[in-house]
PDB file of C-alpha atoms in Angstrom:
ATOM      1  CA  MET Y   1     118.508  52.613  30.249  1.00 51.00           C
ATOM      2  CA  THR Y   2     121.915  52.892  28.590  1.00 53.00           C
ATOM      3  CA  THR Y   3     123.407  49.493  27.762  1.00 62.00           C
ATOM      4  CA  PRO Y   4     127.141  48.816  28.186  1.00 61.00           C
ATOM      5  CA  ALA Y   5     127.500  48.444  24.413  1.00 65.00           C
ATOM      6  CA  THR Y   6     125.822  51.807  23.816  1.00 87.00           C
ATOM      7  CA  ALA Y   7     128.030  53.471  26.419  1.00 80.00           C
ATOM      8  CA  ARG Y   8     131.128  51.957  24.807  1.00 81.00           C
ATOM      9  CA  ASP Y   9     130.007  53.095  21.365  1.00 79.00           C
ATOM     10  CA  ARG Y  10     129.397  56.614  22.656  1.00 85.00           C
ATOM     11  CA  ALA Y  11     132.785  56.700  24.368  1.00 81.00           C
ATOM     12  CA  LYS Y  12     134.483  55.478  21.201  1.00 84.00           C
ATOM     13  CA  ALA Y  13     132.712  58.136  19.106  1.00 86.00           C
ATOM     14  CA  GLU Y  14     133.696  60.836  21.584  1.00 90.00           C
ATOM     15  CA  ARG Y  15     137.320  59.686  21.512  1.00 90.00           C
ATOM     16  CA  ALA Y  16     137.321  59.713  17.704  1.00 92.00           C
ATOM     17  CA  ASP Y  17     135.905  63.256  17.701  1.00 93.00           C
ATOM     18  CA  ALA Y  18     138.556  64.337  20.199  1.00 94.00           C
ATOM     19  CA  LEU Y  19     141.272  62.843  17.996  1.00 95.00           C
ATOM     20  CA  LEU Y  20     139.924  64.733  14.964  1.00 95.00           C
ATOM     21  CA  HIS Y  21     139.823  67.986  16.917  1.00 94.00           C
ATOM     22  CA  GLU Y  22     143.363  67.622  18.242  1.00 95.00           C
ATOM     23  CA  ALA Y  23     144.698  66.429  14.886  1.00 96.00           C
ATOM     24  CA  ALA Y  24     143.288  69.547  13.213  1.00 95.00           C
ATOM     25  CA  ARG Y  25     144.772  71.769  15.924  1.00 94.00           C
ATOM     26  CA  LEU Y  26     148.213  70.164  15.720  1.00 96.00           C
ATOM     27  CA  PHE Y  27     148.290  69.998  11.909  1.00 96.00           C
ATOM     28  CA  ALA Y  28     147.354  73.696  11.817  1.00 93.00           C
ATOM     29  CA  ALA Y  29     150.101  74.613  14.279  1.00 94.00           C
ATOM     30  CA  ARG Y  30     152.934  72.436  12.937  1.00 95.00           C
ATOM     31  CA  GLY Y  31     151.945  71.139   9.515  1.00 94.00           C
ATOM     32  CA  TYR Y  32     151.143  67.542   8.643  1.00 96.00           C
ATOM     33  CA  SER Y  33     154.799  66.511   8.473  1.00 95.00           C
ATOM     34  CA  GLY Y  34     155.551  68.058  11.858  1.00 96.00           C
ATOM     35  CA  VAL Y  35     153.011  65.975  13.773  1.00 96.00           C
ATOM     36  CA  SER Y  36     153.243  62.324  14.803  1.00 95.00           C
ATOM     37  CA  LEU Y  37     150.544  59.883  15.847  1.00 94.00           C
ATOM     38  CA  GLU Y  38     152.163  59.942  19.281  1.00 94.00           C
ATOM     39  CA  ASP Y  39     151.613  63.720  19.438  1.00 95.00           C
ATOM     40  CA  ILE Y  40     147.949  63.323  18.541  1.00 95.00           C
ATOM     41  CA  GLY Y  41     147.407  60.452  20.973  1.00 94.00           C
ATOM     42  CA  THR Y  42     149.117  62.329  23.797  1.00 94.00           C
ATOM     43  CA  ALA Y  43     146.850  65.333  23.189  1.00 95.00           C
ATOM     44  CA  VAL Y  44     143.809  63.208  24.066  1.00 93.00           C
ATOM     45  CA  GLY Y  45     145.469  61.133  26.786  1.00 93.00           C
ATOM     46  CA  ILE Y  46     146.242  57.918  24.911  1.00 91.00           C
ATOM     47  CA  SER Y  47     149.334  56.352  23.371  1.00 90.00           C
ATOM     48  CA  GLY Y  48     150.222  56.690  19.710  1.00 86.00           C
ATOM     49  CA  PRO Y  49     149.488  53.005  18.966  1.00 88.00           C
ATOM     50  CA  ALA Y  50     146.052  53.361  20.624  1.00 91.00           C
ATOM     51  CA  VAL Y  51     145.094  55.822  17.868  1.00 92.00           C
ATOM     52  CA  TYR Y  52     144.944  52.814  15.520  1.00 92.00           C
ATOM     53  CA  ARG Y  53     141.817  51.650  17.343  1.00 91.00           C
ATOM     54  CA  HIS Y  54     140.056  54.612  15.730  1.00 93.00           C
ATOM     55  CA  PHE Y  55     141.989  55.451  12.549  1.00 94.00           C
ATOM     56  CA  SER Y  56     144.314  53.453  10.318  1.00 94.00           C
ATOM     57  CA  GLY Y  57     147.056  56.074  10.502  1.00 94.00           C
ATOM     58  CA  LYS Y  58     147.976  59.747  10.318  1.00 95.00           C
ATOM     59  CA  GLN Y  59     146.930  60.096   6.682  1.00 96.00           C
ATOM     60  CA  ALA Y  60     143.526  58.601   7.498  1.00 96.00           C
ATOM     61  CA  LEU Y  61     143.152  61.144  10.311  1.00 96.00           C
ATOM     62  CA  LEU Y  62     143.944  63.989   7.923  1.00 97.00           C
ATOM     63  CA  GLY Y  63     141.427  62.607   5.448  1.00 97.00           C
ATOM     64  CA  ALA Y  64     138.746  62.322   8.125  1.00 96.00           C
ATOM     65  CA  VAL Y  65     139.348  65.924   9.222  1.00 96.00           C
ATOM     66  CA  LEU Y  66     139.086  67.383   5.716  1.00 96.00           C
ATOM     67  CA  VAL Y  67     136.269  65.166   4.432  1.00 97.00           C
ATOM     68  CA  LYS Y  68     134.231  65.921   7.551  1.00 94.00           C
ATOM     69  CA  VAL Y  69     134.594  69.681   7.199  1.00 94.00           C
ATOM     70  CA  SER Y  70     133.681  69.483   3.508  1.00 95.00           C
ATOM     71  CA  GLU Y  71     130.594  67.413   4.337  1.00 96.00           C
ATOM     72  CA  GLN Y  72     129.573  69.965   6.965  1.00 95.00           C
ATOM     73  CA  LEU Y  73     129.858  72.796   4.449  1.00 95.00           C
ATOM     74  CA  VAL Y  74     127.736  70.969   1.874  1.00 97.00           C
ATOM     75  CA  SER Y  75     125.142  69.961   4.469  1.00 97.00           C
ATOM     76  CA  GLY Y  76     124.856  73.441   5.960  1.00 96.00           C
ATOM     77  CA  GLY Y  77     124.916  75.178   2.597  1.00 96.00           C
ATOM     78  CA  THR Y  78     122.253  72.860   1.204  1.00 96.00           C
ATOM     79  CA  LYS Y  79     119.927  73.615   4.129  1.00 96.00           C
ATOM     80  CA  VAL Y  80     120.292  77.333   3.451  1.00 94.00           C
ATOM     81  CA  ALA Y  81     119.883  76.996  -0.323  1.00 92.00           C
ATOM     82  CA  ASP Y  82     116.771  74.804   0.043  1.00 91.00           C
ATOM     83  CA  ALA Y  83     115.072  76.975   2.675  1.00 89.00           C
ATOM     84  CA  PRO Y  84     112.060  79.140   1.728  1.00 89.00           C
ATOM     85  CA  GLY Y  85     112.792  82.765   0.958  1.00 86.00           C
ATOM     86  CA  ASP Y  86     113.823  85.064  -1.836  1.00 92.00           C
ATOM     87  CA  ALA Y  87     117.195  85.109  -3.562  1.00 92.00           C
ATOM     88  CA  VAL Y  88     118.480  88.137  -1.647  1.00 92.00           C
ATOM     89  CA  GLU Y  89     117.733  86.558   1.718  1.00 93.00           C
ATOM     90  CA  ARG Y  90     119.181  83.199   0.624  1.00 93.00           C
ATOM     91  CA  MET Y  91     122.473  84.793  -0.368  1.00 94.00           C
ATOM     92  CA  ARG Y  92     122.606  86.806   2.859  1.00 94.00           C
ATOM     93  CA  VAL Y  93     122.163  83.648   4.931  1.00 95.00           C
ATOM     94  CA  LEU Y  94     124.686  81.691   2.824  1.00 96.00           C
ATOM     95  CA  ILE Y  95     127.278  84.413   3.413  1.00 96.00           C
ATOM     96  CA  GLU Y  96     126.491  84.440   7.127  1.00 95.00           C
ATOM     97  CA  PHE Y  97     126.798  80.643   7.270  1.00 96.00           C
ATOM     98  CA  HIS Y  98     130.180  80.602   5.546  1.00 96.00           C
ATOM     99  CA  VAL Y  99     131.609  83.500   7.570  1.00 94.00           C
ATOM    100  CA  ASP Y 100     130.575  81.850  10.833  1.00 93.00           C
ATOM    101  CA  PHE Y 101     131.979  78.535   9.635  1.00 93.00           C
ATOM    102  CA  ALA Y 102     135.319  80.071   8.645  1.00 92.00           C
ATOM    103  CA  LEU Y 103     135.733  81.963  11.892  1.00 90.00           C
ATOM    104  CA  GLY Y 104     134.766  78.896  13.921  1.00 90.00           C
ATOM    105  CA  ASN Y 105     136.986  76.439  12.021  1.00 90.00           C
ATOM    106  CA  ALA Y 106     140.197  78.378  11.506  1.00 88.00           C
ATOM    107  CA  ASP Y 107     142.428  75.376  12.226  1.00 90.00           C
ATOM    108  CA  VAL Y 108     140.772  73.184   9.610  1.00 92.00           C
ATOM    109  CA  ILE Y 109     140.962  75.944   6.991  1.00 90.00           C
ATOM    110  CA  ARG Y 110     144.702  76.298   7.618  1.00 90.00           C
ATOM    111  CA  VAL Y 111     145.134  72.534   7.291  1.00 93.00           C
ATOM    112  CA  GLN Y 112     143.174  72.406   4.039  1.00 91.00           C
ATOM    113  CA  ASP Y 113     145.156  75.290   2.557  1.00 89.00           C
ATOM    114  CA  ARG Y 114     148.504  73.730   3.407  1.00 91.00           C
ATOM    115  CA  ASP Y 115     148.170  69.961   3.651  1.00 94.00           C
ATOM    116  CA  LEU Y 116     145.669  68.901   0.981  1.00 93.00           C
ATOM    117  CA  ALA Y 117     148.503  67.289  -0.990  1.00 94.00           C
ATOM    118  CA  HIS Y 118     149.080  64.791   1.833  1.00 96.00           C
ATOM    119  CA  LEU Y 119     145.650  63.210   1.422  1.00 96.00           C
ATOM    120  CA  SER Y 120     145.222  59.789  -0.100  1.00 97.00           C
ATOM    121  CA  GLU Y 121     143.973  59.855  -3.691  1.00 97.00           C
ATOM    122  CA  GLU Y 122     140.558  58.617  -2.549  1.00 97.00           C
ATOM    123  CA  ASP Y 123     140.141  61.270   0.149  1.00 97.00           C
ATOM    124  CA  ARG Y 124     141.458  64.024  -2.122  1.00 97.00           C
ATOM    125  CA  ALA Y 125     138.910  63.073  -4.785  1.00 97.00           C
ATOM    126  CA  GLU Y 126     136.109  63.101  -2.206  1.00 97.00           C
ATOM    127  CA  VAL Y 127     137.130  66.511  -0.846  1.00 97.00           C
ATOM    128  CA  ARG Y 128     137.271  67.901  -4.384  1.00 96.00           C
ATOM    129  CA  ARG Y 129     133.845  66.452  -5.186  1.00 97.00           C
ATOM    130  CA  LEU Y 130     132.326  68.001  -2.082  1.00 97.00           C
ATOM    131  CA  GLN Y 131     133.996  71.330  -2.825  1.00 96.00           C
ATOM    132  CA  ARG Y 132     132.494  71.358  -6.321  1.00 96.00           C
ATOM    133  CA  THR Y 133     129.061  70.580  -4.890  1.00 97.00           C
ATOM    134  CA  TYR Y 134     129.373  73.458  -2.424  1.00 97.00           C
ATOM    135  CA  ILE Y 135     130.542  75.905  -5.090  1.00 96.00           C
ATOM    136  CA  ASP Y 136     127.719  74.854  -7.412  1.00 96.00           C
ATOM    137  CA  LEU Y 137     125.034  75.523  -4.806  1.00 96.00           C
ATOM    138  CA  TRP Y 138     126.471  79.014  -4.279  1.00 96.00           C
ATOM    139  CA  ILE Y 139     126.496  79.634  -8.035  1.00 96.00           C
ATOM    140  CA  ALA Y 140     122.860  78.551  -8.254  1.00 95.00           C
ATOM    141  CA  SER Y 141     121.976  80.929  -5.412  1.00 94.00           C
ATOM    142  CA  LEU Y 142     123.894  83.841  -6.954  1.00 95.00           C
ATOM    143  CA  LYS Y 143     122.492  83.406 -10.467  1.00 94.00           C
ATOM    144  CA  PRO Y 144     119.132  85.150  -9.813  1.00 93.00           C
ATOM    145  CA  LEU Y 145     120.992  88.168  -8.408  1.00 91.00           C
ATOM    146  CA  HIS Y 146     123.611  88.626 -11.088  1.00 87.00           C
ATOM    147  CA  ASP Y 147     123.110  88.516 -14.844  1.00 85.00           C
ATOM    148  CA  ALA Y 148     126.431  86.967 -15.782  1.00 88.00           C
ATOM    149  CA  PRO Y 149     127.765  83.836 -17.491  1.00 93.00           C
ATOM    150  CA  ALA Y 150     128.447  80.738 -15.402  1.00 92.00           C
ATOM    151  CA  ASP Y 151     132.229  81.136 -15.499  1.00 94.00           C
ATOM    152  CA  GLU Y 152     131.963  84.658 -14.070  1.00 93.00           C
ATOM    153  CA  LEU Y 153     129.603  83.498 -11.330  1.00 94.00           C
ATOM    154  CA  ARG Y 154     132.081  80.744 -10.452  1.00 95.00           C
ATOM    155  CA  LEU Y 155     134.915  83.277 -10.312  1.00 94.00           C
ATOM    156  CA  ARG Y 156     132.910  85.533  -8.014  1.00 93.00           C
ATOM    157  CA  VAL Y 157     132.046  82.663  -5.675  1.00 95.00           C
ATOM    158  CA  GLN Y 158     135.611  81.363  -5.514  1.00 94.00           C
ATOM    159  CA  ALA Y 159     136.963  84.874  -4.939  1.00 92.00           C
ATOM    160  CA  CYS Y 160     134.422  85.335  -2.159  1.00 93.00           C
ATOM    161  CA  PHE Y 161     135.605  82.100  -0.516  1.00 93.00           C
ATOM    162  CA  GLY Y 162     139.200  83.254  -0.819  1.00 91.00           C
ATOM    163  CA  LEU Y 163     138.346  86.507   0.922  1.00 90.00           C
ATOM    164  CA  ILE Y 164     136.503  84.822   3.785  1.00 91.00           C
ATOM    165  CA  ASN Y 165     138.843  81.853   4.177  1.00 89.00           C
ATOM    166  CA  SER Y 166     141.951  84.039   4.332  1.00 84.00           C
ATOM    167  CA  THR Y 167     140.698  85.484   7.620  1.00 70.00           C
ATOM    168  CA  PRO Y 168     142.117  82.721   9.857  1.00 58.00           C
ATOM    169  CA  HIS Y 169     145.567  83.667   8.557  1.00 56.00           C
ATOM    170  CA  SER Y 170     145.166  87.377   9.184  1.00 57.00           C
ATOM    171  CA  THR Y 171     143.075  87.811  12.341  1.00 52.00           C
ATOM    172  CA  ARG Y 172     145.161  86.164  15.010  1.00 52.00           C
ATOM    173  CA  SER Y 173     145.029  89.044  17.472  1.00 46.00           C
ATOM    174  CA  HIS Y 174     142.123  89.587  19.825  1.00 52.00           C
ATOM    175  CA  SER Y 175     141.984  93.316  19.148  1.00 52.00           C
ATOM    176  CA  ARG Y 176     138.793  92.975  17.098  1.00 62.00           C
ATOM    177  CA  SER Y 177     135.697  91.203  18.357  1.00 76.00           C
ATOM    178  CA  TYR Y 178     134.206  88.167  16.631  1.00 75.00           C
ATOM    179  CA  ALA Y 179     131.019  90.112  15.866  1.00 81.00           C
ATOM    180  CA  SER Y 180     132.920  93.022  14.347  1.00 85.00           C
ATOM    181  CA  THR Y 181     135.073  90.735  12.210  1.00 86.00           C
ATOM    182  CA  ALA Y 182     132.024  88.788  11.049  1.00 89.00           C
ATOM    183  CA  ASP Y 183     130.148  91.993  10.142  1.00 91.00           C
ATOM    184  CA  ILE Y 184     133.056  93.277   8.039  1.00 90.00           C
ATOM    185  CA  LEU Y 185     133.466  89.944   6.246  1.00 91.00           C
ATOM    186  CA  ARG Y 186     129.754  89.671   5.483  1.00 93.00           C
ATOM    187  CA  ALA Y 187     129.689  93.147   3.979  1.00 93.00           C
ATOM    188  CA  MET Y 188     132.835  92.536   1.927  1.00 91.00           C
ATOM    189  CA  ALA Y 189     131.627  89.135   0.725  1.00 93.00           C
ATOM    190  CA  HIS Y 190     128.308  90.577  -0.416  1.00 91.00           C
ATOM    191  CA  ALA Y 191     130.080  93.392  -2.244  1.00 89.00           C
ATOM    192  CA  ALA Y 192     132.448  90.942  -3.944  1.00 87.00           C
ATOM    193  CA  LEU Y 193     129.578  88.778  -5.133  1.00 89.00           C
ATOM    194  CA  VAL Y 194     127.331  91.465  -6.590  1.00 81.00           C
ATOM    195  CA  ALA Y 195     129.731  94.262  -7.560  1.00 76.00           C
ATOM    196  CA  SER Y 196     129.453  95.596 -11.089  1.00 75.00           C
ATOM    197  CA  HIS Y 197     132.569  95.542 -13.279  1.00 68.00           C
ATOM    198  CA  ASP Y 198     131.306  97.958 -15.951  1.00 61.00           C
TER     199      ASP Y 198
END
């Protein structure tokens, strides 16, 4: 049987998730400076001051959005990298994971590209740490497939992310299906990672 406290906790968690979702959507549409706490509260049916029951302010909301997405990338990427299988299959699944993540989280990618500077120093450091962890697990997965120094592997991985993450900025029409877009991005990402430069 669900206790009142458990129900309240669940409702509070759901409201916090809704605030994060709407904050990401509004920040993506208008930029961090163009959004108020009142805007975010209204989007989920509460007043601006009521947002403080869940987050200490707009900057804390931005931090929660970007830290959460970085944690999700590291968690998902780690599961792929640690799964049984050969290096070719691991890289294929990593690419698939990141493409699906980018296409499914376009708002958050726009916010990270544009509004990272508005984070608190603590949240910015945490996002950067998580980003480095994610890049490093990709480098480790690419290394068996490409005989190249570490700095080149890092360049390839970061260029691959740039290619995939730019998609939310360039595929705003519905003329191409999700599956078709994902297939093209997977093929391009694989080519970017393993292409010879001789």
